[in-house]
Coordinates of C-alpha atoms and ligand atoms in Angstrom, one line a residue:
X4 CA 2.5 26.8 -32.4
X5 CA 2.3 26.1 -28.7
X6 CA -1.1 26.2 -27.0
X7 CA -1.6 28.6 -24.2
X8 CA -1.4 25.8 -21.7
X9 CA 1.9 24.6 -23.1
X10 CA 3.3 28.1 -22.9
X11 CA 2.3 28.3 -19.2
X12 CA 3.9 24.9 -18.6
X13 CA 7.2 26.1 -20.0
X14 CA 7.3 29.6 -18.8
X15 CA 6.2 29.0 -15.2
X16 CA 7.3 25.4 -14.5
X17 CA 10.0 24.9 -17.0
X18 CA 8.7 21.6 -18.4
X19 CA 8.7 20.8 -22.1
X20 CA 5.7 18.5 -22.4
X21 CA 2.7 17.3 -20.5
X22 CA 2.6 14.0 -18.8
X23 CA -0.2 11.5 -19.6
X24 CA -3.6 12.8 -18.6
X25 CA -2.5 16.3 -17.7
X26 CA -3.5 18.0 -21.0
X27 CA -6.9 16.3 -21.0
X28 CA -7.6 17.2 -17.4
X29 CA -6.6 20.8 -18.0
X30 CA -8.8 21.1 -21.1
X31 CA -11.9 19.8 -19.3
X32 CA -11.4 22.2 -16.4
X33 CA -10.9 25.2 -18.7
X34 CA -14.1 24.3 -20.4
X35 CA -15.7 24.4 -17.0
X36 CA -16.5 20.7 -16.8
X37 CA -16.3 19.3 -13.3
X38 CA -13.4 16.8 -13.5
X39 CA -11.8 14.0 -11.6
X40 CA -8.2 13.1 -12.4
X41 CA -6.9 9.7 -11.2
X42 CA -3.2 9.5 -11.7
X43 CA -0.5 7.6 -9.8
X44 CA 1.6 9.2 -7.1
X45 CA 4.2 11.5 -8.6
X46 CA 2.1 11.6 -11.8
X47 CA 1.9 15.4 -11.7
X48 CA -1.6 16.1 -10.4
X49 CA -0.8 19.6 -9.0
X50 CA -0.2 21.1 -12.5
X51 CA -3.6 19.8 -13.6
X52 CA -5.3 22.5 -11.5
X53 CA -2.4 25.0 -11.3
X54 CA -2.3 25.7 -15.1
X55 CA -6.1 26.3 -15.3
X56 CA -5.9 28.4 -12.2
X57 CA -3.3 30.6 -13.9
X58 CA -5.2 30.9 -17.1
X59 CA -8.6 31.6 -15.6
X60 CA -9.9 34.7 -13.8
X61 CA -10.2 34.7 -10.0
X62 CA -8.6 32.8 -7.1
X63 CA -8.2 29.0 -7.1
X64 CA -9.1 27.4 -3.8
X65 CA -7.3 24.1 -3.1
X66 CA -8.6 21.9 -0.3
X67 CA -6.0 19.6 1.0
X68 CA -6.0 17.4 4.1
X69 CA -2.2 17.7 4.3
X70 CA -1.1 20.6 6.4
X71 CA 2.5 19.5 5.9
X72 CA 2.2 19.8 2.2
X73 CA 0.6 23.3 1.9
X74 CA 3.6 25.2 2.7
X75 CA 5.8 23.3 0.2
X76 CA 3.3 23.8 -2.5
X77 CA 2.9 27.5 -1.7
X78 CA 6.7 28.0 -1.5
X79 CA 7.1 26.4 -4.9
X80 CA 4.4 28.6 -6.5
X81 CA 5.9 31.7 -4.9
X82 CA 9.3 30.7 -6.3
X83 CA 7.8 30.7 -9.8
X84 CA 6.6 34.2 -9.1
X85 CA 2.9 33.2 -8.6
X86 CA 1.0 34.8 -5.7
X87 CA -0.1 32.0 -3.4
X88 CA -0.8 31.4 0.2
X89 CA -2.3 29.0 2.7
X90 CA -4.3 29.2 5.8
X91 CA -4.2 26.5 8.5
X92 CA -4.0 26.0 12.2
X93 CA -0.2 26.3 12.2
X94 CA -0.5 30.1 11.7
X95 CA -1.1 32.6 14.5
X96 CA -4.6 34.2 14.7
X97 CA -3.2 37.6 13.5
X98 CA -1.4 36.0 10.5
X99 CA -4.6 34.2 9.5
X100 CA -6.5 37.5 9.7
X101 CA -4.0 39.3 7.6
X102 CA -4.0 36.6 4.9
X103 CA -7.7 36.4 4.9
X104 CA -7.8 40.2 4.4
X105 CA -5.6 39.8 1.3
X106 CA -7.7 36.9 0.0
X107 CA -10.7 39.2 0.2
X108 CA -8.8 41.7 -2.0
X109 CA -8.2 39.0 -4.5
X110 CA -4.4 39.3 -4.1
X111 CA -3.7 35.6 -4.5
X112 CA -4.1 33.2 -7.5
X113 CA -3.9 30.2 -5.3
X114 CA -5.2 29.6 -1.7
X115 CA -4.6 26.3 0.0
X116 CA -6.8 25.4 3.0
X117 CA -7.6 22.4 5.2
X118 CA -11.3 21.2 5.2
X119 CA -11.8 22.5 8.7
X120 CA -11.4 26.1 7.4
X121 CA -15.0 25.9 6.2
X122 CA -16.2 25.7 9.7
X123 CA -15.2 29.4 10.0
X124 CA -18.0 31.7 8.8
X125 CA -15.5 34.5 8.5
X126 CA -13.5 32.5 5.9
X127 CA -16.7 31.2 4.1
X128 CA -18.0 34.8 3.8
X129 CA -14.8 36.0 2.4
X130 CA -14.5 33.6 -0.4
X131 CA -18.2 33.9 -1.1
X132 CA -17.8 37.4 -2.4
X133 CA -14.6 37.2 -4.4
X134 CA -14.2 35.8 -8.0
X135 CA -13.2 32.2 -7.9
X136 CA -11.5 30.3 -10.7
X137 CA -12.0 26.8 -9.4
X138 CA -12.2 24.7 -6.3
X139 CA -9.9 21.7 -6.2
X140 CA -10.1 18.7 -3.9
X141 CA -6.6 17.2 -3.5
X142 CA -6.4 13.7 -2.2
X143 CA -10.1 13.4 -3.1
X144 CA -10.5 9.8 -1.9
X145 CA -10.7 11.3 1.6
X146 CA -14.3 12.5 0.6
X147 CA -15.5 9.0 0.2
X148 CA -16.3 6.6 3.0
X149 CA -15.3 3.8 0.6
X150 CA -11.8 5.3 0.5
X151 CA -9.1 4.2 2.9
X152 CA -8.7 7.6 4.5
X153 CA -12.2 8.9 4.9
X154 CA -12.5 12.4 6.5
X155 CA -16.0 13.4 7.5
X156 CA -15.0 17.0 7.5
X157 CA -14.0 16.7 3.9
X158 CA -17.3 15.3 2.9
X159 CA -19.4 17.8 4.8
X160 CA -18.0 20.9 3.0
X161 CA -19.2 19.7 -0.3
X162 CA -22.9 20.5 0.4
X163 CA -21.7 23.7 1.9
X164 CA -19.8 24.7 -1.2
X165 CA -22.7 23.8 -3.5
X166 CA -24.6 26.8 -2.2
X167 CA -21.9 29.2 -3.5
X168 CA -22.9 30.9 -6.7
X169 CA -19.3 31.9 -7.6
X170 CA -17.7 28.6 -8.2
X171 CA -17.4 27.9 -11.9
X172 CA -15.9 24.4 -11.7
X173 CA -14.9 21.6 -9.3
X174 CA -11.8 19.5 -9.6
X175 CA -11.0 16.3 -7.7
X176 CA -7.6 14.6 -7.7
X177 CA -6.5 11.3 -6.3
X178 CA -3.9 8.5 -6.8
X179 CA -6.1 5.8 -5.2
X180 CA -9.6 5.2 -6.4
X181 CA -11.5 2.0 -6.8
X182 CA -14.6 2.0 -8.8
X183 CA -16.7 2.6 -5.7
X184 CA -14.6 5.6 -4.7
X185 CA -14.7 7.1 -8.2
X186 CA -18.4 6.9 -8.5
X187 CA -18.9 8.2 -5.0
X188 CA -16.7 11.3 -5.8
X189 CA -18.5 11.7 -9.1
X190 CA -21.9 11.7 -7.5
X191 CA -21.0 14.0 -4.7
X192 CA -19.3 16.7 -6.9
X193 CA -21.5 16.1 -9.9
X194 CA -18.5 15.1 -12.1
X195 CA -19.1 13.7 -15.5
X196 CA -15.5 13.7 -16.8
X197 CA -13.0 11.3 -15.3
X198 CA -9.5 11.2 -16.6
X199 CA -7.9 8.0 -15.4
X200 CA -4.3 7.3 -16.6
X201 CA -4.1 4.0 -14.9
X202 CA -2.0 3.1 -12.0
X203 CA 1.0 1.3 -13.4
X204 CA 4.4 2.5 -12.1
X205 CA 6.9 1.1 -14.5
X206 CA 9.9 1.8 -12.3
X207 CA 8.6 -0.2 -9.2
X208 CA 9.5 -3.8 -8.6
X209 CA 7.2 -5.5 -6.1
X210 CA 8.3 -8.3 -3.9
X211 CA 6.6 -10.5 -1.3
X212 CA 8.9 -12.2 1.1
X213 CA 7.5 -15.1 3.2
X214 CA 8.9 -17.5 5.8
X215 CA 11.9 -15.4 6.6
X216 CA 13.0 -13.9 9.9
X217 CA 12.0 -10.3 9.3
X218 CA 14.6 -8.6 11.4
X219 CA 17.5 -10.6 10.0
X220 CA 16.2 -10.0 6.5
X221 CA 16.1 -6.3 7.2
X222 CA 19.6 -6.2 8.6
X223 CA 21.1 -7.8 5.6
X224 CA 19.0 -5.7 3.2
X225 CA 20.1 -2.5 5.0
X226 CA 23.7 -3.5 4.9
X227 CA 23.4 -3.9 1.1
X228 CA 21.6 -0.6 0.7
X229 CA 23.5 1.7 3.1
X230 CA 23.7 4.6 0.7
X231 CA 20.1 4.6 -0.3
X232 CA 17.1 6.3 1.1
X233 CA 14.1 4.1 2.2
X234 CA 11.0 3.8 4.3
X235 CA 10.1 0.9 6.6
X236 CA 6.4 0.8 7.4
X237 CA 5.2 -1.1 10.5
X238 CA 1.6 -1.9 11.4
X239 CA 1.6 -0.4 14.9
X240 CA 3.5 2.2 16.9
X241 CA 4.7 -0.5 19.2
X242 CA 6.3 -2.3 16.2
X243 CA 7.9 0.9 15.1
X244 CA 9.3 1.6 18.5
X245 CA 10.8 -1.9 18.9
X246 CA 12.2 -2.1 15.4
X247 CA 13.7 1.4 15.9
X248 CA 15.4 0.2 19.1
X249 CA 16.7 -3.0 17.6
X250 CA 18.3 -1.4 14.6
X251 CA 19.7 1.5 16.6
X252 CA 21.2 -0.9 19.0
X253 CA 23.0 -2.5 16.1
X254 CA 24.5 0.8 15.1
X255 CA 22.2 1.4 12.1
X256 CA 21.2 5.0 11.8
X257 CA 17.4 5.3 11.5
X258 CA 14.7 7.8 12.1
X259 CA 11.3 7.1 13.5
X260 CA 7.8 8.7 12.9
X261 CA 4.4 7.9 14.4
X262 CA 1.4 9.6 15.9
X263 CA 2.5 8.8 19.5
X264 CA 5.5 11.2 19.2
X265 CA 5.4 14.9 19.9
X266 CA 5.0 17.3 17.0
X267 CA 8.6 18.5 17.5
X268 CA 10.0 15.0 17.5
X269 CA 8.1 14.2 14.3
X270 CA 9.2 17.3 12.6
X271 CA 12.8 16.6 13.4
X272 CA 12.6 13.0 12.2
X273 CA 10.9 14.1 9.0
X274 CA 13.3 16.8 8.2
X275 CA 16.4 14.7 8.8
X276 CA 14.9 12.1 6.4
X277 CA 13.9 14.6 3.7
X278 CA 17.3 16.2 3.8
X279 CA 19.1 12.8 3.6
X280 CA 20.8 13.1 7.0
X281 CA 19.1 9.8 8.0
X282 CA 18.6 7.4 5.1
X283 CA 16.1 5.0 6.8
X284 CA 12.7 6.0 8.2
X285 CA 10.8 3.6 10.4
X286 CA 7.2 4.7 10.5
X287 CA 3.5 3.9 10.8
X288 CA 1.1 4.9 8.2
X289 CA 1.0 8.4 9.9
X290 CA 4.1 9.1 7.8
X291 CA 4.2 10.0 4.2
X292 CA 0.9 11.6 3.1
X293 CA 2.0 14.5 1.0
X294 CA 5.7 14.1 1.6
X295 CA 7.4 14.8 -1.7
X296 CA 10.7 13.1 -1.4
X297 CA 11.7 11.9 -4.9
X298 CA 14.7 9.7 -4.2
X299 CA 13.1 7.0 -2.0
X300 CA 14.7 3.8 -3.4
X301 CA 12.7 1.3 -1.4
X302 CA 9.6 1.0 0.7
X303 CA 9.6 -2.1 3.0
X304 CA 6.4 -3.2 4.8
X305 CA 7.5 -4.9 7.9
X306 CA 4.0 -6.3 8.3
X307 CA 1.1 -6.7 5.9
X308 CA -1.1 -3.6 5.8
X309 CA -4.9 -3.7 6.0
X310 CA -5.8 -3.4 2.3
X311 CA -4.4 -2.9 -1.2
X312 CA -5.3 0.8 -1.3
X313 CA -3.1 1.6 1.7
X314 CA -0.4 -0.7 0.5
X315 CA -0.2 0.8 -3.0
X316 CA -0.3 4.3 -1.7
X317 CA 2.5 3.7 0.8
X318 CA 4.6 1.5 -1.5
X319 CA 4.1 4.1 -4.2
X320 CA 6.2 6.6 -2.2
X321 CA 9.2 4.8 -3.7
X322 CA 10.7 6.1 -6.9
X323 CA 8.8 9.3 -7.5
X324 CA 11.8 10.4 -9.6
X325 CA 11.1 7.6 -12.0
X326 CA 14.3 5.6 -11.1
X327 CA 14.0 1.8 -10.5
X328 CA 12.9 1.2 -6.9
X329 CA 11.8 -1.7 -4.7
X330 CA 8.6 -2.3 -2.8
X331 CA 9.0 -5.2 -0.4
X332 CA 6.3 -6.8 1.8
X333 CA 7.5 -9.0 4.6
X334 CA 4.6 -11.4 5.2
X335 CA 4.0 -13.6 8.2
X336 CA 0.7 -15.3 9.2
X337 CA 0.6 -13.3 12.4
X338 CA 0.1 -10.2 10.3
X339 CA -3.4 -11.5 9.4
X340 CA -4.3 -11.9 13.0
X341 CA -3.2 -8.5 13.8
X342 CA -5.2 -6.9 11.1
X343 CA -8.3 -8.8 12.0
X344 CA -7.8 -7.7 15.6
X345 CA -7.5 -4.1 14.4
X346 CA -10.8 -4.4 12.4
X347 CA -12.6 -6.0 15.4
X348 CA -11.3 -3.2 17.7
X349 CA -12.4 -0.4 15.4
X350 CA -15.7 1.5 15.9
X351 CA -17.1 0.6 12.5
X352 CA -20.6 -0.9 12.1
X353 CA -21.0 -4.5 11.0
X354 CA -21.4 -3.8 7.4
X355 CA -18.3 -1.6 7.2
X356 CA -16.4 -4.3 9.1
X357 CA -17.5 -6.8 6.5
X358 CA -16.2 -4.6 3.8
X359 CA -12.9 -4.3 5.6
X360 CA -12.7 -8.1 5.8
X361 CA -13.3 -8.3 2.1
X362 CA -10.5 -5.9 1.4
X363 CA -8.2 -7.6 3.9
X364 CA -8.8 -10.9 2.1
X365 CA -7.6 -9.3 -1.2
X366 CA -4.5 -8.1 0.6
X367 CA -3.9 -11.7 1.9
X368 CA -4.4 -13.0 -1.7
X369 CA -1.8 -10.6 -2.9
X370 CA 0.7 -12.2 -0.5
X371 CA -0.1 -15.6 -1.8
X372 CA -0.7 -15.2 -5.5
X373 CA 1.9 -16.7 -7.8
X374 CA 0.9 -14.4 -10.6
X375 CA 2.5 -11.0 -11.4
X376 CA 2.2 -8.8 -8.4
X377 CA 1.9 -5.6 -10.4
X378 CA -0.9 -7.0 -12.5
X379 CA -2.7 -8.2 -9.3
X380 CA -2.7 -4.6 -8.0
X381 CA -3.8 -3.2 -11.3
X382 CA -6.6 -5.7 -11.6
X383 CA -7.7 -4.8 -8.1
X384 CA -8.1 -1.2 -9.2
X385 CA -9.8 -2.4 -12.4
X386 CA -7.1 -0.8 -14.4
X387 CA -7.8 -1.9 -18.0
X388 CA -4.2 -1.0 -19.0
X389 CA -2.8 -3.9 -17.0
X390 CA -0.1 -5.8 -18.9
X391 CA 0.3 -9.5 -18.6
X392 CA 3.4 -9.6 -16.4
X393 CA 5.7 -6.8 -15.3
X394 CA 8.8 -9.0 -15.5
X395 CA 10.2 -7.2 -12.4
X396 CA 8.3 -8.5 -9.4
X397 CA 9.4 -11.4 -7.3
X398 CA 6.8 -13.7 -8.9
X399 CA 7.7 -12.8 -12.4
X400 CA 11.4 -13.4 -11.6
X401 CA 10.7 -16.7 -9.9
X402 CA 8.4 -18.0 -12.6
X403 CA 10.9 -20.5 -13.9
X404 CA 10.2 -23.0 -11.1
X405 CA 6.8 -24.3 -12.1
X406 CA 5.3 -27.4 -10.5
X407 CA 2.1 -29.0 -11.6
X408 CA -0.1 -29.4 -8.5
X409 CA -3.4 -30.3 -10.1
X410 CA -3.6 -33.6 -8.2
X411 CA -2.9 -31.8 -4.9
X412 CA -5.5 -29.2 -5.7
X413 CA -8.1 -31.9 -6.4
X414 CA -7.4 -33.6 -3.1
X415 CA -7.7 -30.3 -1.2
X416 CA -10.9 -29.4 -3.0
X417 CA -12.5 -32.8 -2.5
X418 CA -11.7 -32.5 1.2
X419 CA -13.4 -29.1 1.3
X420 CA -16.4 -30.8 -0.2
X421 CA -16.3 -33.7 2.2
X422 CA -16.2 -31.2 5.1
X423 CA -19.5 -29.8 3.8
X424 CA -17.8 -26.4 3.1
X425 CA -18.2 -25.5 6.7
X426 CA -14.5 -25.1 7.8
X427 CA -11.6 -22.7 7.3
X428 CA -8.0 -23.1 6.1
X429 CA -6.4 -24.4 9.2
X430 CA -9.0 -27.2 9.9
X431 CA -8.9 -28.3 6.3
X432 CA -5.1 -28.5 6.5
X433 CA -5.4 -30.6 9.7
X434 CA -7.8 -33.0 8.1
X435 CA -5.6 -33.4 5.0
X436 CA -2.6 -34.0 7.2
X437 CA -4.5 -36.5 9.3
X438 CA -3.8 -34.5 12.5
X439 CA -4.6 -35.9 15.9
X440 CA -5.9 -32.5 16.9
X441 CA -8.7 -32.7 19.5
X442 CA -11.1 -30.6 17.5
X443 CA -10.7 -32.8 14.4
X444 CA -11.8 -35.8 16.4
X445 CA -14.5 -33.9 18.3
X446 CA -16.1 -32.9 15.0
X447 CA -15.8 -36.4 13.7
X448 CA -13.6 -35.2 10.8
X449 CA -11.2 -38.1 11.3
X450 CA -13.9 -40.4 9.9
X451 CA -13.9 -38.6 6.5
X452 CA -12.4 -40.5 3.5
X453 CA -10.1 -37.5 2.9
X454 CA -8.6 -37.7 6.4
X455 CA -4.9 -38.0 6.0
X456 CA -4.8 -38.2 2.2
X457 CA -2.0 -35.6 2.1
X458 CA 0.0 -36.8 5.2
X459 CA 3.3 -36.5 3.3
X460 CA 3.0 -32.7 3.6
X461 CA 3.5 -30.6 6.7
X462 CA 0.5 -28.6 7.9
X463 CA 2.4 -25.5 7.0
X464 CA 2.8 -26.6 3.4
X465 CA -0.8 -27.5 3.2
X466 CA -1.9 -24.1 4.5
X467 CA 0.4 -22.5 1.9
X468 CA -1.3 -24.6 -0.8
X469 CA -4.8 -23.7 0.3
X470 CA -3.9 -20.0 0.5
X471 CA -2.5 -20.3 -3.0
X472 CA -5.8 -21.8 -4.3
X473 CA -7.7 -18.9 -2.6
X474 CA -5.5 -16.3 -4.1
X475 CA -5.9 -17.8 -7.6
X476 CA -9.7 -17.9 -6.9
X477 CA -9.8 -21.7 -7.4
X478 CA -11.7 -21.9 -4.1
X479 CA -13.8 -19.2 -2.5
X480 CA -13.9 -18.0 1.1
X481 CA -16.8 -16.8 3.0
X482 CA -16.0 -13.3 4.2
X483 CA -15.7 -12.6 7.9
X484 CA -13.5 -13.1 10.9
X485 CA -13.3 -16.9 10.5
X486 CA -13.7 -17.4 6.7
X487 CA -14.9 -20.8 5.6
X488 CA -13.9 -22.5 2.4
X489 CA -16.4 -22.9 -0.4
X490 CA -16.2 -24.5 -3.8
X491 CA -16.8 -22.2 -6.8
X492 CA -17.1 -22.7 -10.6
X493 CA -13.3 -22.9 -11.0
X494 CA -13.1 -25.5 -8.2
X495 CA -15.5 -27.7 -10.1
X496 CA -13.4 -27.4 -13.3
X497 CA -10.3 -28.5 -11.3
X498 CA -12.1 -31.4 -9.8
X499 CA -13.4 -32.6 -13.2
X500 CA -9.8 -32.4 -14.5
X501 CA -10.7 -29.6 -17.0
X502 CA -8.3 -27.2 -15.5
X503 CA -4.6 -27.6 -14.6
X504 CA -3.1 -25.9 -11.6
X505 CA 0.5 -24.8 -11.5
X506 CA 2.5 -23.4 -8.6
X507 CA 5.8 -21.6 -8.7
X508 CA 7.4 -22.9 -5.6
X509 CA 10.5 -25.1 -5.5
X510 CA 9.5 -28.7 -5.4
X511 CA 9.2 -30.3 -2.0
X512 CA 12.5 -32.1 -1.2
X513 CA 12.6 -35.9 -1.3
X514 CA 13.9 -37.8 1.7
X515 CA 17.3 -38.2 0.1
X516 CA 17.5 -34.4 -0.5
X517 CA 16.3 -33.7 3.0
X518 CA 19.1 -35.9 4.4
X519 CA 21.6 -34.1 2.2
X520 CA 20.6 -30.7 3.6
X521 CA 20.6 -32.0 7.1
X522 CA 24.2 -33.2 6.7
X523 CA 25.3 -30.0 5.1
X524 CA 23.7 -28.0 7.9
X525 CA 25.7 -29.9 10.5
X526 CA 28.9 -29.4 8.5
X527 CA 28.3 -25.7 8.3
X528 CA 27.7 -25.6 12.0
X529 CA 30.9 -27.4 12.7
X530 CA 32.7 -24.9 10.5
X531 CA 31.1 -22.0 12.2
X532 CA 32.2 -23.4 15.6
X533 CA 35.8 -23.7 14.3
X534 CA 35.9 -20.1 13.2
X535 CA 34.2 -18.9 16.3
X536 CA 36.8 -20.7 18.5
X537 CA 39.6 -19.1 16.5
X538 CA 38.1 -15.6 16.9
X539 CA 37.2 -16.4 20.5
X540 CA 33.5 -15.4 20.1
X541 CA 30.3 -17.3 20.6
X542 CA 29.2 -19.1 17.3
X543 CA 25.8 -17.3 17.0
X544 CA 27.6 -14.0 16.6
X545 CA 28.8 -15.1 13.2
X546 CA 25.7 -16.6 11.8
X547 CA 22.3 -17.7 13.2
X548 CA 21.1 -21.3 12.6
X549 CA 18.4 -19.8 10.4
X550 CA 21.0 -18.2 8.2
X551 CA 23.0 -21.5 7.9
X552 CA 19.9 -23.4 7.0
X553 CA 19.2 -20.9 4.3
X554 CA 22.8 -21.0 3.1
X555 CA 22.8 -24.8 2.8
X556 CA 19.8 -24.5 0.5
X557 CA 21.9 -22.9 -2.2
X558 CA 23.9 -26.1 -2.7
X559 CA 22.7 -28.4 -5.4
X560 CA 22.2 -32.0 -4.1
Ligands
ADP13 P1 1.2 14.0 -7.6 O1 0.5 15.1 -6.8 O2 0.4 13.4 -8.7 O3 1.8 12.9 -6.7 P2 3.0 16.2 -8.2 O4 2.0 17.1 -8.7 O5 3.5 16.5 -6.8 O6 2.5 14.7 -8.3 O7 4.2 16.1 -9.2 C1 5.3 15.2 -9.0 C2 6.5 15.7 -9.6 O8 6.5 15.7 -11.1 C3 6.8 17.1 -9.3 O9 8.2 17.3 -9.0 C4 6.4 17.9 -10.5 O10 7.1 19.1 -10.6 C5 6.8 16.9 -11.6 N1 6.0 17.2 -12.9 C6 4.7 17.4 -13.0 N2 4.4 17.6 -14.3 C7 5.5 17.4 -15.0 C8 5.7 17.4 -16.4 N3 4.8 17.7 -17.3 N4 7.0 17.2 -16.8 C9 8.0 17.0 -15.9 N5 7.8 17.0 -14.6 C10 6.6 17.2 -14.1
MG14 MG1 -0.3 15.6 -5.0

């Protein structure tokens, strides 16, 4: 025997079985328990309130910050024969009046509204006097100031709604919720039941790419994925504009989306992407909230975003259809400076800024960890279902090349100690290198016993090592704009030789190897010149020096 809910699932939506968490959420709601459902993007949150809405008396009100999504949801429900409507600022005054009139007559099972709607007393008075089935908060993390997309108007309606006597149950839904956000939502909406299916997306492969020229990486990636649909996120509008121009100039067909464009331009870009007329979308984070395009095969971040919440939400727009998809982050140290600048520029108070710096540090750690990237994200969200390693991410795949760097780690940590735990990454690297930097001398750091103890390394390699130690929590950083390095319990274990440290990078080349690559590089350049002369084109048109250098690395010594 099918339950009533399963019957509704099949007869209205045509699906055979519930996905994880759906049934439990639906049961709680039907039993009139306020409920929060935390499920990954594409997990099927809509059905969690749509099925109770169908089986309960009265109208279900869904509050959603996404005007773009309301119409799609309503169209979908109408196509299943379910009476549904939405009210938002995209409608004429007359149309709003007429819909509101029908709502007052209880003609709809589902009504989608933006939070601002509750500022209208006409609307509020209408829904106060009709039977309500439930009130659902979609994208509920917007309620919480700990969330990455806080909307004050969203929060303020909660107290407003609590005065209604005709709301039997509240539902909150989100894909992104840290413990802080979850408990904030719980408190605000008096929710006792949280259904959390975990965040893992088995079809996504995460990659962090460092030390590459971003544009040339993109060009070759796009050439290999011509037929596939993907999103490239930039950190700023300016970056989006310039990348759009660069790629367009090279004859690559791309669309662009950011808040600096007119509404018409944005609509056009979005529609051509959704309908697969343009396969690549270059966008800021203004793009994507509530866009339900299932066949996005990759999401590339051209620059590191501000925190893991935003990253996972944006990257999670890949592969909603469950097919294997890639999430690639192109990291450069400048990204960190840009994000710090954005935090400094923001209107936040000091303690909120501090909180943003803390989150930013976790994002930086993600870029430097050598552990499984998927597990890193799941740990961040305190997801207890986290598996040991996904086997798909760039770190899991590269894991073969392990190098023991315990001795290096000990040198770095003793240097941090000698520097009285008062300096940051760059200065520590300079001291280890034995740099002639003015500041090093000025602070008397060249007198330390650890000055120059790792002079065989470049400063860049040393910085990379230190970031790795931070990411692995083998050394701590003071939060803030200029974080200083501090020893922690794990550092002490490493220093005492009680803990081994392994890094997954290729070993640093010996002098002999370096000579070999240098020679190979010159030979490749000569070859390039020869071909270029034959074709009568300048050599750099064929390959850049950077590409040749990288190519030469593929040859065994
Ligand atoms: P979310 O809001 O969690 O991101 P949606 O509610 O938009 O996800 O659902 C994502 C997709 O999964 C939709 O196309 C939806 O129709 C589909 N879906 C939802 N539940 C099921 C189910 N039980 N079986 C199969 N497909 C489902
Ligand atoms: Mg949704």
